Structure formats: structure tokens, C-alpha cells
Short mmCIF file of C-alpha atoms and ligand atoms in Angstrom, two decimals:
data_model
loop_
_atom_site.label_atom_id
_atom_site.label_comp_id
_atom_site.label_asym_id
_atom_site.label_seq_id
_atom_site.Cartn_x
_atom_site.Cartn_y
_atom_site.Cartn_z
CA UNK X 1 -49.72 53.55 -70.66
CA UNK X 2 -49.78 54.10 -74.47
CA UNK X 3 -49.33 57.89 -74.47
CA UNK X 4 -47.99 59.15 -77.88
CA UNK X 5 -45.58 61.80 -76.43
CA UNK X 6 -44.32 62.78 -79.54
CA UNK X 7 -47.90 63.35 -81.07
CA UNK X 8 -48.64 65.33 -78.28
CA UNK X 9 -45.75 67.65 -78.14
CA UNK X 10 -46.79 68.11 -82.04
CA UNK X 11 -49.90 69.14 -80.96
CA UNK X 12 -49.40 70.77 -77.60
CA UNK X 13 -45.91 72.00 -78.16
CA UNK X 14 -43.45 71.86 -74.93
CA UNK X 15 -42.51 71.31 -72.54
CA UNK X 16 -46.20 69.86 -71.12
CA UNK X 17 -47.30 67.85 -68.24
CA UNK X 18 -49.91 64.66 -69.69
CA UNK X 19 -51.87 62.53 -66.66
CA UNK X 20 -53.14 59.57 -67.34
CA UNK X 21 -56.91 59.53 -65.79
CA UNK X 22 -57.41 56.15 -66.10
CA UNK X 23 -54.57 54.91 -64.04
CA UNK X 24 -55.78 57.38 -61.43
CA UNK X 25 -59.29 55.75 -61.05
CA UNK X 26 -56.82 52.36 -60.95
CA UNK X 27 -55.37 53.82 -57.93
CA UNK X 28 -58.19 55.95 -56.23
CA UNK X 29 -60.36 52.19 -56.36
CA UNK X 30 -57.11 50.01 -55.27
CA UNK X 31 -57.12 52.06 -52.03
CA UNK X 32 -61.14 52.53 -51.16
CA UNK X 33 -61.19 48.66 -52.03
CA UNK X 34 -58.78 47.99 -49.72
CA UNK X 35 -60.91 49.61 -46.70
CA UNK X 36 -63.82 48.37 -47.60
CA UNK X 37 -63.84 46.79 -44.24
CA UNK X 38 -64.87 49.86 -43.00
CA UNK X 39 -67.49 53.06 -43.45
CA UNK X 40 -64.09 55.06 -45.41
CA UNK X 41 -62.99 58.38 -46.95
CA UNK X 42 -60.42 59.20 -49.24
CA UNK X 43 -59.88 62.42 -48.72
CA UNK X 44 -57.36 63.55 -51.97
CA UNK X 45 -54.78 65.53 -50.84
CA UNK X 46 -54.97 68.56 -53.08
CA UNK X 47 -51.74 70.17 -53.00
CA UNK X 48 -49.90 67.19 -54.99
CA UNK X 49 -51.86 67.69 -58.28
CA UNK X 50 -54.54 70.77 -58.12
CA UNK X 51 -55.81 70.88 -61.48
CA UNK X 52 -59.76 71.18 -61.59
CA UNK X 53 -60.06 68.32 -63.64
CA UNK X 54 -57.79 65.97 -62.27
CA UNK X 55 -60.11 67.21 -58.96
CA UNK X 56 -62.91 66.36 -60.57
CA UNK X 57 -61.86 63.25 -61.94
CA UNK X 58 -61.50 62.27 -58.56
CA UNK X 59 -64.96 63.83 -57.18
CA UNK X 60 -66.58 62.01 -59.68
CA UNK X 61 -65.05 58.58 -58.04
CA UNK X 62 -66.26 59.49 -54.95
CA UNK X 63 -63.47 61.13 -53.66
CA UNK X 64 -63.41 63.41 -50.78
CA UNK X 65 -60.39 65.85 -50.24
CA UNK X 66 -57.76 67.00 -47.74
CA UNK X 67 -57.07 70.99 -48.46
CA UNK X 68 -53.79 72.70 -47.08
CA UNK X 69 -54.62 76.63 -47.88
CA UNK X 70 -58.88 78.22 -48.01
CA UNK X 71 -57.81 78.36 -52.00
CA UNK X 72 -57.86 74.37 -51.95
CA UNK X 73 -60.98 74.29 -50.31
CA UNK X 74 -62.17 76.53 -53.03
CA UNK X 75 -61.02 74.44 -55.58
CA UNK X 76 -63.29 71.52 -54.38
CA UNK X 77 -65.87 73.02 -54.03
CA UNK X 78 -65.63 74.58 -57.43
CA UNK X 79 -65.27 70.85 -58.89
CA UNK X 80 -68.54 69.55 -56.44
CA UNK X 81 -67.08 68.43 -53.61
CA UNK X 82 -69.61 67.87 -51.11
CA UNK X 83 -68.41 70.34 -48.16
CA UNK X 84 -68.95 67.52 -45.84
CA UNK X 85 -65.88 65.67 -47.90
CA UNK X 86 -63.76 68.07 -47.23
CA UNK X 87 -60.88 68.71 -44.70
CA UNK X 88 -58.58 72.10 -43.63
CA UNK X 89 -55.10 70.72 -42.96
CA UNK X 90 -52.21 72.81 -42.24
CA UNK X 91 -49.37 74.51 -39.86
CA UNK X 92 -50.59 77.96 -40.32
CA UNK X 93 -54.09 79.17 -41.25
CA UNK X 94 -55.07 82.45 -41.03
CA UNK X 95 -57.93 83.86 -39.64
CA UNK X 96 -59.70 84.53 -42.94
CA UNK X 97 -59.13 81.15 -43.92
CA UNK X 98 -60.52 79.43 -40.36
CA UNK X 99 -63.45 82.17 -40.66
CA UNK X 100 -64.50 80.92 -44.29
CA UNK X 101 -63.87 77.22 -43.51
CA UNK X 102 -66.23 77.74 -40.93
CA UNK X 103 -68.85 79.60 -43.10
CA UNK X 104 -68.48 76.69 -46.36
CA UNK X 105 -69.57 74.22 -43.22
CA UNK X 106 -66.77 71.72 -44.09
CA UNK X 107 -66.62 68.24 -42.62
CA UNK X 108 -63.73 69.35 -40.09
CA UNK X 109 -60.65 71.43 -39.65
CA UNK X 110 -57.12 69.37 -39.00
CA UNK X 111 -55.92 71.77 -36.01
CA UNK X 112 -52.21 71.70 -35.16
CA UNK X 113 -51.34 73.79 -32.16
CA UNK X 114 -53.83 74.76 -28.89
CA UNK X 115 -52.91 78.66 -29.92
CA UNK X 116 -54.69 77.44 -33.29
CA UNK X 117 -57.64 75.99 -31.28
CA UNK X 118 -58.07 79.33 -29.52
CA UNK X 119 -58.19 81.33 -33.29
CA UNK X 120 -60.68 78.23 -34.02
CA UNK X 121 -62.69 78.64 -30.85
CA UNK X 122 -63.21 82.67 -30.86
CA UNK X 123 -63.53 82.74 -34.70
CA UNK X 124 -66.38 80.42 -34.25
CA UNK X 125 -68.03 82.30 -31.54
CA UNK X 126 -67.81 85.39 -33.68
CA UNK X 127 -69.91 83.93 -36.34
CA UNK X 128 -72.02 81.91 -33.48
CA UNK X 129 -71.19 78.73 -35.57
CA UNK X 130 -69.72 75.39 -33.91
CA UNK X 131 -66.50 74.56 -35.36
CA UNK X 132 -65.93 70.83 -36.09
CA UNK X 133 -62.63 69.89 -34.69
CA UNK X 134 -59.83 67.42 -35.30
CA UNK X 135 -56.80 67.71 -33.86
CA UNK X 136 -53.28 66.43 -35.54
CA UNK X 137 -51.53 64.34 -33.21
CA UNK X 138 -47.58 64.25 -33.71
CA UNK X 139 -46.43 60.59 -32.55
CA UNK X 140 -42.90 61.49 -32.59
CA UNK X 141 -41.70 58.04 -34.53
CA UNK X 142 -39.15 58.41 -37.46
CA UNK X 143 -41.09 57.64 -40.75
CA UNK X 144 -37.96 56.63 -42.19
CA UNK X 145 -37.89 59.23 -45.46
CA UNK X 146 -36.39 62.51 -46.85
CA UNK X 147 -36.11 64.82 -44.31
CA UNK X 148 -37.97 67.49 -45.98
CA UNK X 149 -41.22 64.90 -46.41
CA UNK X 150 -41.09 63.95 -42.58
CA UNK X 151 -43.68 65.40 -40.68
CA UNK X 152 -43.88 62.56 -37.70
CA UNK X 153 -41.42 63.49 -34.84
CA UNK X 154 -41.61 66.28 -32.55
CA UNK X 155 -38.54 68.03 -33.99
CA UNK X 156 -40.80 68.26 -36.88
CA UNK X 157 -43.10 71.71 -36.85
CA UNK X 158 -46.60 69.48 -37.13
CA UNK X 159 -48.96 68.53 -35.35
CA UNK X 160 -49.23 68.70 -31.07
CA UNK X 161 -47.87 65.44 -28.78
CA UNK X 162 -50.38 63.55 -27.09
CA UNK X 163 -50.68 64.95 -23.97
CA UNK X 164 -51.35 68.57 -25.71
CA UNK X 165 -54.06 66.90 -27.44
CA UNK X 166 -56.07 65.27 -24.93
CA UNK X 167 -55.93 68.84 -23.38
CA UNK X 168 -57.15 70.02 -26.53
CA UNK X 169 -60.13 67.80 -27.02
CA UNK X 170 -60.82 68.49 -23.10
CA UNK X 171 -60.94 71.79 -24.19
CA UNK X 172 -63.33 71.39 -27.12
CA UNK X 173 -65.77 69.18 -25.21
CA UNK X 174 -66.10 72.14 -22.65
CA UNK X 175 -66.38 75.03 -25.34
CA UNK X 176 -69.87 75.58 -26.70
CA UNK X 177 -68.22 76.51 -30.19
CA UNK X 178 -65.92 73.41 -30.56
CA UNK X 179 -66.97 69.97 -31.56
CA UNK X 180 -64.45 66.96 -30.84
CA UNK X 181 -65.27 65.19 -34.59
CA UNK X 182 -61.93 63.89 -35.60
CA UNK X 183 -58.54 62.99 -35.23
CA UNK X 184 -55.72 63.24 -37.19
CA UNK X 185 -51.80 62.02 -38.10
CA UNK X 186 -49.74 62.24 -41.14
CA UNK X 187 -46.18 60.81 -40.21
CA UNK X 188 -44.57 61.72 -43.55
CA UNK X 189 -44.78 61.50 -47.23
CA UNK X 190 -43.15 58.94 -49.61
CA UNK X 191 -43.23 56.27 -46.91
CA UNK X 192 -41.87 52.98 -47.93
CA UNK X 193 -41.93 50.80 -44.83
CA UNK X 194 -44.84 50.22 -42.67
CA UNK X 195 -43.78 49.69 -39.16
CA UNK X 196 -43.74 53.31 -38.77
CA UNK X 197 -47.14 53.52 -39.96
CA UNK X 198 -48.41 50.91 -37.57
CA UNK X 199 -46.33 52.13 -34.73
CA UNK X 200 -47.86 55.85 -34.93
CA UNK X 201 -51.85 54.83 -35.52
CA UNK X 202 -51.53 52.55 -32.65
CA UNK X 203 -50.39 55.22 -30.54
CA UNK X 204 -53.25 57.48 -31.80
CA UNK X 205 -55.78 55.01 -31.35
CA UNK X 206 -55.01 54.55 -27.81
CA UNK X 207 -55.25 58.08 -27.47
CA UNK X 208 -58.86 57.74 -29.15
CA UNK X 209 -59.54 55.19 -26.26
CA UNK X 210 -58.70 56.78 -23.57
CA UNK X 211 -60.71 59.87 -25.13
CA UNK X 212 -63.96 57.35 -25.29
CA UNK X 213 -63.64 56.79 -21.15
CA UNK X 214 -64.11 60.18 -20.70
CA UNK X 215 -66.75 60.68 -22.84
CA UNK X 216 -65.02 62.42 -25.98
CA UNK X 217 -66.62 59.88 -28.68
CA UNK X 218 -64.81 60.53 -32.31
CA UNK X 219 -66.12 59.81 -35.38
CA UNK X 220 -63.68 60.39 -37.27
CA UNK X 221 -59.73 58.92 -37.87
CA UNK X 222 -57.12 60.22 -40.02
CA UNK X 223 -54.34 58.52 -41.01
CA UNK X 224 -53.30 61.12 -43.42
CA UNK X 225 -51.16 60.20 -46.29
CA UNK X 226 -47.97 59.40 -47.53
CA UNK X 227 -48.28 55.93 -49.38
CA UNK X 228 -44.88 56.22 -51.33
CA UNK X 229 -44.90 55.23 -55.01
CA UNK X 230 -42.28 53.46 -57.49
CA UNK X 231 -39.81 56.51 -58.86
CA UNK X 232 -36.81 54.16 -59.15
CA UNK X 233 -36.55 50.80 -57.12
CA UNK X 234 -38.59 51.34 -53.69
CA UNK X 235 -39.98 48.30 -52.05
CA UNK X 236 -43.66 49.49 -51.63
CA UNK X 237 -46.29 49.22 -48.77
CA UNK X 238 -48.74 46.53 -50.40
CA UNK X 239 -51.93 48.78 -49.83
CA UNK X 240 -53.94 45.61 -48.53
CA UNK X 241 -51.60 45.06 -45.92
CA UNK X 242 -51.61 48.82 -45.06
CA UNK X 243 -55.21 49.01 -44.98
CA UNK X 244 -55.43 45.48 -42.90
CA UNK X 245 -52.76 47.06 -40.09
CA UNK X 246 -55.04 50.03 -39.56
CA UNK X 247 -58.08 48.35 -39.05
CA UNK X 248 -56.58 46.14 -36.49
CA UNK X 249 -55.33 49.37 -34.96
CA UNK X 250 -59.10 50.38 -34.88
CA UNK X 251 -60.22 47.42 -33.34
CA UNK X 252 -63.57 47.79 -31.38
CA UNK X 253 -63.89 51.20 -32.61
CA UNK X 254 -66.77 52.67 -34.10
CA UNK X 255 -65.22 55.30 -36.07
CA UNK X 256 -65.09 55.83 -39.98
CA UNK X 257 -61.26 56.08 -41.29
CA UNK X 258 -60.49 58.55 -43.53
CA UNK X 259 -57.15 58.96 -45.85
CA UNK X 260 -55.36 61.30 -47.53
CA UNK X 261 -53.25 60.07 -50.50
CA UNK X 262 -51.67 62.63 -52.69
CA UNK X 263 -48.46 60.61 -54.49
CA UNK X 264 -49.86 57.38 -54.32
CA UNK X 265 -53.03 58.32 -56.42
CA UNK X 266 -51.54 61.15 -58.96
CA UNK X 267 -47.38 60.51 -58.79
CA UNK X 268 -46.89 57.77 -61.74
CA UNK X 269 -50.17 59.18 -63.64
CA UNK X 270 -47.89 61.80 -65.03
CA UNK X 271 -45.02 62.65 -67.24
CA UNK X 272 -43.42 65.93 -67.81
CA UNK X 273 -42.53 65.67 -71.52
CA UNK X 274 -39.65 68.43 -72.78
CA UNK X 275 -37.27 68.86 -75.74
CA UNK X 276 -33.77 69.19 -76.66
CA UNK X 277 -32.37 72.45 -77.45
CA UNK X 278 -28.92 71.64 -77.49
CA UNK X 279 -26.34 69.60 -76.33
CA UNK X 280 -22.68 71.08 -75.20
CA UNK X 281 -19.63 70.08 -73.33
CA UNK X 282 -17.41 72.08 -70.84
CA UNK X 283 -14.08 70.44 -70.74
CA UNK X 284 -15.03 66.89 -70.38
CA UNK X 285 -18.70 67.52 -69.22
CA UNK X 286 -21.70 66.69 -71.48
CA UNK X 287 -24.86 68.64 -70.80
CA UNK X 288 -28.33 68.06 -72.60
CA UNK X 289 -30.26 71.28 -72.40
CA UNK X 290 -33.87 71.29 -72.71
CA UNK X 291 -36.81 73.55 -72.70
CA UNK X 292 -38.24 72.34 -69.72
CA UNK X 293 -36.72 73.52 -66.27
CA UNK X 294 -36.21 73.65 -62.21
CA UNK X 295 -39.43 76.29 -62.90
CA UNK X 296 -41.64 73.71 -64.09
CA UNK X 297 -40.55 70.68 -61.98
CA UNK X 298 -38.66 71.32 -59.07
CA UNK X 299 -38.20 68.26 -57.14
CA UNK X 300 -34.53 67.31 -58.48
CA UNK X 301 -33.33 70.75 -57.32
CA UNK X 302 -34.93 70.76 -54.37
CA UNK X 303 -34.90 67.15 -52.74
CA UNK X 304 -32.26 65.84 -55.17
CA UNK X 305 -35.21 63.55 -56.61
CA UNK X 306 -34.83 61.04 -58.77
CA UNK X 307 -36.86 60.69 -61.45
CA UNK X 308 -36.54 58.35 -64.58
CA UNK X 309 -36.21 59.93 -67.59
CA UNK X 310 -36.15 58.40 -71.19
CA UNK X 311 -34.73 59.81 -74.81
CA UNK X 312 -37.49 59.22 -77.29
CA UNK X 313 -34.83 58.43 -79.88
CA UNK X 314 -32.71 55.65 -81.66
CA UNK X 315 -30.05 57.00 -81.22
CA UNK X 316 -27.09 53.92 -79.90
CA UNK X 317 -24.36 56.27 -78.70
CA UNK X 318 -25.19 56.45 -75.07
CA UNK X 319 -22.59 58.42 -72.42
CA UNK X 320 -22.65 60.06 -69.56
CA UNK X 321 -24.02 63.89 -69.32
CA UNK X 322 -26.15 66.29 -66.59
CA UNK X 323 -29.58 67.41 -68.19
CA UNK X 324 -30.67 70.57 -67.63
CA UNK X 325 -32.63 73.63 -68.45
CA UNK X 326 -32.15 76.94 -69.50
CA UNK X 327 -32.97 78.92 -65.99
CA UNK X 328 -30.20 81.10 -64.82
CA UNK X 329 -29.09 78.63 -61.89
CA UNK X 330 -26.65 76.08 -61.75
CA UNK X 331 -29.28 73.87 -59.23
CA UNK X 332 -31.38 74.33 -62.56
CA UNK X 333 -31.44 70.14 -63.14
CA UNK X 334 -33.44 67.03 -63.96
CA UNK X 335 -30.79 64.40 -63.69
CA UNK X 336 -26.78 64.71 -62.47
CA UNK X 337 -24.23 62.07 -64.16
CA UNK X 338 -26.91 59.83 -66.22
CA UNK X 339 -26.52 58.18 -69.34
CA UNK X 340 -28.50 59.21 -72.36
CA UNK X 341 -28.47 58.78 -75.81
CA UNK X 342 -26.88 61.72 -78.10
CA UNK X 343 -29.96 63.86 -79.19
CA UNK X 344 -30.37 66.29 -81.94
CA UNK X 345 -32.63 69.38 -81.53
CA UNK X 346 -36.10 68.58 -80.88
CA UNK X 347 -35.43 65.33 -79.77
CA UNK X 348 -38.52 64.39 -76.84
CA UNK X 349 -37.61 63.61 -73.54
CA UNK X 350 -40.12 62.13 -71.05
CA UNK X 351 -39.86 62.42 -66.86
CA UNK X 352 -41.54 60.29 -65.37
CA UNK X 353 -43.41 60.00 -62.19
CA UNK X 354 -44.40 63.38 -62.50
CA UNK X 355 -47.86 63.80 -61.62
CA UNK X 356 -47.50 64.63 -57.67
CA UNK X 357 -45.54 68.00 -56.25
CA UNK X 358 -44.49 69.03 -59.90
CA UNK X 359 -46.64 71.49 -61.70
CA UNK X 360 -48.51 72.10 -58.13
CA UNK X 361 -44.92 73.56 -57.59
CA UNK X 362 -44.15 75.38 -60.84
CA UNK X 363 -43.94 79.12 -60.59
CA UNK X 364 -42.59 81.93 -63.33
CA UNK X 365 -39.01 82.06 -62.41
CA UNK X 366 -37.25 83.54 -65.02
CA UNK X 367 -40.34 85.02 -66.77
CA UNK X 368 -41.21 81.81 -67.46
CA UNK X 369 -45.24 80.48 -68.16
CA UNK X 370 -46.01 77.46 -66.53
CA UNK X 371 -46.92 74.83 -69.06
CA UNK X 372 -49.77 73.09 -70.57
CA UNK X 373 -51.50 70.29 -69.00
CA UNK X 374 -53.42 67.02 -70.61
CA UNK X 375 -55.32 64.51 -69.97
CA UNK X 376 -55.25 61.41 -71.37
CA UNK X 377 -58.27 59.19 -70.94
CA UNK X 378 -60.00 56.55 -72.78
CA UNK X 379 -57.21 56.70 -75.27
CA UNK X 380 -58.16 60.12 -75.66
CA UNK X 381 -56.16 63.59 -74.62
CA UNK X 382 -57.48 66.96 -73.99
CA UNK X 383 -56.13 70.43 -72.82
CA UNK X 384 -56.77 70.89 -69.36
CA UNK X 385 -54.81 73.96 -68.61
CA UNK X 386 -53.51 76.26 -71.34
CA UNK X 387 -49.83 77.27 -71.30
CA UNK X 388 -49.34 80.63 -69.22
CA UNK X 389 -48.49 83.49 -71.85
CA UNK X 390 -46.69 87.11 -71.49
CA UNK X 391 -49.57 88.71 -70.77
CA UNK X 392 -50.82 86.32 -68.18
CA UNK X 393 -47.57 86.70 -66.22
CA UNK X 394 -47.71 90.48 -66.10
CA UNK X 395 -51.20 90.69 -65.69
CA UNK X 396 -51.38 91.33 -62.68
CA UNK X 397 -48.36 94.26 -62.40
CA UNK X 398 -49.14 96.06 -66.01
CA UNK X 399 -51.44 98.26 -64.52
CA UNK X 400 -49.01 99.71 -61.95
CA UNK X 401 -46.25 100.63 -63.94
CA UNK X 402 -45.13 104.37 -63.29
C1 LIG G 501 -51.61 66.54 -43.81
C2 LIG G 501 -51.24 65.88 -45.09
N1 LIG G 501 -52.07 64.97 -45.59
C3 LIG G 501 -51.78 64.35 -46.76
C4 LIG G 501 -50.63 64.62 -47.46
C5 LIG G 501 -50.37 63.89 -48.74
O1 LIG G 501 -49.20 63.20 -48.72
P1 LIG G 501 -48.84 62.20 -49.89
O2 LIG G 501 -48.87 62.95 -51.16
O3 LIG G 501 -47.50 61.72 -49.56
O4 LIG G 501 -49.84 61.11 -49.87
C6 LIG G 501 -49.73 65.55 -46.95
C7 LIG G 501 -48.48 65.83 -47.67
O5 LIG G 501 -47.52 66.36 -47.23
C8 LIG G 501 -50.04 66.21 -45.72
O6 LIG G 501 -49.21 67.11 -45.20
#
């Protein structure tokens, strides 16, 4: 990627979050090549990157998209979206949410628990509309990542275990206001090893069988996301060889597969670029503070993430320090015990990998605006979300002040 940093942060100021489009039409093709076995949808799972224009970008491709809240779903639609592209994931929605889902006419809802089904059903019967249905089956296999990105075993709070779910399509099949359309697993995010992969679609598929015998035809099958990406030294999943073990799952089944890659499609397209403030010591402890903080990208603080980061200076003398921000909170860090370069005020630093479950994240701790975002494409960059102000942040509070 030849992304001027420095020019932008020039231009832009900082800190400031720059995605390379290009590399995320690399990545959307890589993965509908490798399915192109099959009738396929890549559904792009909103809630890693859900900027309208890196939406968009990916509409434009083709891309369908997986939505977690009824303010996703918005957002793809907003960007043109066809409604039959687009899927309602998620633990928890609420009734306004189902209701509206059901209105829009979306492709199906991802339903997680038979109390959910029931909302589904009666919502649906309210508005004399038939609800397409998938329902998230939990496989219970270990997905073999950070706790707080597994989402495959039964200790976990999604999806329903198989039994539940053959109930549940049972149910829909008998229920004037349900249609049996899909079904649907996500074992975990940041996956690096396959077996689990395998092991949990082959499960599901069987379940699809057995479905077929008694008449429950799907046309639909979700194998969610989670494709990890390169942060630091992973082994990855070749996406061939991913896309090759699925299909083999699917033998003899007529049923389009749909996927829902967040990280793998957005996570290396970006860079959070911040500067130096200053740089201090506490005894023996050398700490590079920059502008940018836990605020803006959060994953260090809360996963202990590792992301690489880089100087953008000459400078030879490289030791040991923690780099930080300026929020009041000592978990308020990008990197623990690294070695960097000694900067001078102003000095650009670049974290990469940065394009998935950062800025989505972001929020105004510490009265802070989120930042600006860019794209870069065609060698070319442009604004694509202006840097929050003052008045933006109190916006919506000024007017109740006593
Ligand atoms: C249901 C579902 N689908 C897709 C994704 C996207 O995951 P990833 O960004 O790892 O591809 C997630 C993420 O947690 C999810 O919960």
C-alpha cells in the first residue's frame, strides 16, 4: 500500500483512520472467487467497519450484508443494498427491530433462541406478513480463539443446539407466519485453524439433511464469518481450501452458501495513524504519549490485541517504552513493553491492521470526537467521515440543560 501517512495527517490532521479500497475489492473478489463453485453470497458483516462508503464500496462489488442491530440494516439500505441481500443477526433484537425487519422485506432473520422465534412468529402475524426464518445453530466445538471472539460452544450465549433447532424449524414449517429459508453458524471470529470450521458445518449440514427427509427444504446456508487475518504472525486459513471444505460439507445439496466476513475483508485495509505529544519516563519506564487513544481504538485495552505499530521517523535510538494516550485510564494503551524509536513532537505513528472492530468501536470517552476517516483509492484519498466536533458531542444534551 503506498499511503503517504504523513501527507495525510498534514492534510487531515490526527489522529485519523485511512482504508485502503482497493485492497478491499482484493479481498471481497479472493473470497466470492473462491465459491464460485456454487450460487454464493457474501453477506459483509457490518459491525466491523460501518462507514457508508466503505458499505458501498462493497455494494457496488456485489456484496450482500450481515446486520447485527435494525440501525445496520438501515445503513444498507441507505448505501443500495438490495433488501433481499440482507441478513438480521444477533442475541437480542427487540421487537421494533424484528417488526421493521419484517416490514424492509429482508432476505431472512438469523434467529437465536425459540423465545426469539415466538417474538418472530406473533410479530409477523401482527403485520399479517410471513417472516423468513433462519435459525443459528450452536455446534458446541471450540474454535480455538480469544475467548471474547468465541461464539461456537454452548457455554457461549449464541445460537440454539441442534436438537432446539430442528424443533424450531418444526415449528416454522407448521406456523402460517414462519418460513424455514435458512440456516445459520458462526463458530467465532479471528479463526486461524480450520478443523473447527469443518467440524461445525458438517454437523450443520447433517442437520440440513435430516431437515430435507422431513420435508423442511432450505435454501439457504450460513457459515457466518470469522476468517482471521495477519496482525502479527498467524498461520492463516488459505481461503481456497476453506471454501473447498464447505462445499464438500454441502455435498448433494441444493442450497446457495452464504458468508459473512467482517476482518478478513476490512482488518488490514486500515491504519489508525496518530502523533506524538510527548515522551516521559517514571523511574525507569519510558512512555510515548500520543493523541490517539483506548477511545478511538479499543482492541489493545480490551482483548490485549496486538497490533503492529511503526515510528515514521529516522530516528536509530530504539528502547523499550508502553505507548499510550492521553485518556484518564491506566488500560488507556496501544502497545505494553515494545521497542520504538525516540520521537520528537509530532512525530507520525501508524497502527496497523486497523480497519475491523476499531472506529466501529470508538465512542467519546473523555469528551473526546471520534476521528476522521479516508479513503484511499486509485492512489487517491478522500474524507469519508469528518472528525466529530464540540458541538456534535453535546448536541444532543445542549438543549436540556437546566
Ligand atoms: C453472526 C456473525 N457473523 C459474522 C461476523 C463477522 O465476523 P468476522 O469479522 O470475524 O468475519 C460476526 C462477528 O462477530 C458475527 O457475530
Amino acid at each position: 500500500m503506498s499511503i503517504n501517512f504523513k501527507e495525510l495527517a498534514k492534510k487531515y490532521d490526527t489522529p485519523y483512520y485511512v482504508y485502503d479500497f482497493d485492497y478491499i475489492s482484493e479481498k471481497y473478489t479472493e473470497l466470492k472467487t473462491a465459491f464460485k463453485a456454487r450460487k454464493s453470497l457474501i453477506a459483509y458483516a457490518v459491525k466491523a467497519n460501518s462507514n457508508l462508503s466503505v458499505i458501498k464500496h462493497l455494494a457496488n462489488l456485489g456484496a450482500g450484508a450481515d446486520c447485527v442491530s435494525i440501525g445496520e440494516v438501515k445503513r444498507a439500505l441507505k448505501v443500495g443494498i438490495a433488501p433481499y441481500k440482507i441478513i438480521f443477526s444477533g442475541v437480542g433484537k427487540i421487537d421494533s427491530e424484528i417488526r421493521q425487519a419484517l416490514e424492509l422485506g429482508i432476505l431472512m432473520i438469523n434467529v437465536e433462541s425459540d423465545a426469539e422465534l415466538n417474538r418472530v412468529e406473533l410479530i409477523a402475524r401482527e403485520l399479517n406478513l410471513v417472516a423468513r426464518i433462519s435459525i443459528r445453530v450452536n455446534p458446541n466445538i471450540d474454535p480455538q480463539t480469544h475467548p471474547y471472539i468465541s461464539t461456537g460452544l454452548h457455554e457461549n450465549k449464541f445460537g440454539v443446539d441442534i436438537d432446539t433447532a430442528k424443533r424450531m424449524y418444526i415449528q416454522c414449517k407448521n406456523s402460517e407466519h414462519l418460513e424455514p429459508t435458512g440456516i445459520h453458524l458462526h463458530i467465532g471470529s479471528q479463526l486461524t485453524q480450520l478443523e473447527p470450521i469443518k467440524e461445525s458445518v458438517k454437523i450443520v449440514a447433517d442437520l440440513v439433511r435430516n431437515l430435507a427427509a422431513i420435508k423442511i427444504e432450505l435454501s439457504f446456508f450460513d457459515v457466518g464469518g470469522g476468517l482471521g487475518i495477519i496482525y502479527d504472525d498467524e498461520k492463516l486459513i488459505d481461503t481456497n481450501e476453506y471454501a473447498q471444505s464447505i462445499l464438500e460439507c454441502l455435498f448433494g445439496l441444493d442450497i446457495t452458501v452464504v458468508c459473512e466476513p467482517g476482518r478478513f475483508i476490512v482488518g488490514n485495509a486500515g491504519t489508525f495513524v496518530t502523533k506524538v505529544l510527548y515522551e516521559k519516563v517514571n523511574g525507569n519506564k519510558r512512555f510515548v504519549i500520543v493523541d490517539g487513544a483506548m477511545n478511538d481504538l479499543i482492541r489493545p485495552s480490551l482483548y490485549n490485541a496486538y497490533h503492529k505499530i511503526e515510528v515514521l521517523n529516522e530516528n536509530k535510538d530504539i528502547s523499550d517504552c508502553n505507548l499510550v494516550g492521553p485518556v484518564c485510564e491506566s488500560g488507556d494503551f496501544f502497545a505494553k513493553n515494545i521497542q520504538l524509536p525516540k520521537t520528537e513532537h509530532n512525530d507520525i505513528v501508524a497502527i496497523y491492521s486497523a480497519g475491523a472492530y476499531c472506529f466501529t468501536m470508538a465512542s467519546n470517552y473523555n469528551t473526546r470526537g471520534r476521528v476522521a476517516e479516508i479513503a484511499f483509492e486509485n492512489q487517491e484519498d478522500r474524507l469519508i467521515r469528518r472528525r466529530e466536533t464540540f458541538e456534535n458531542i453535546i448536541s444532543l444534551e445542549e438543549e436540556f440543560i437546566k
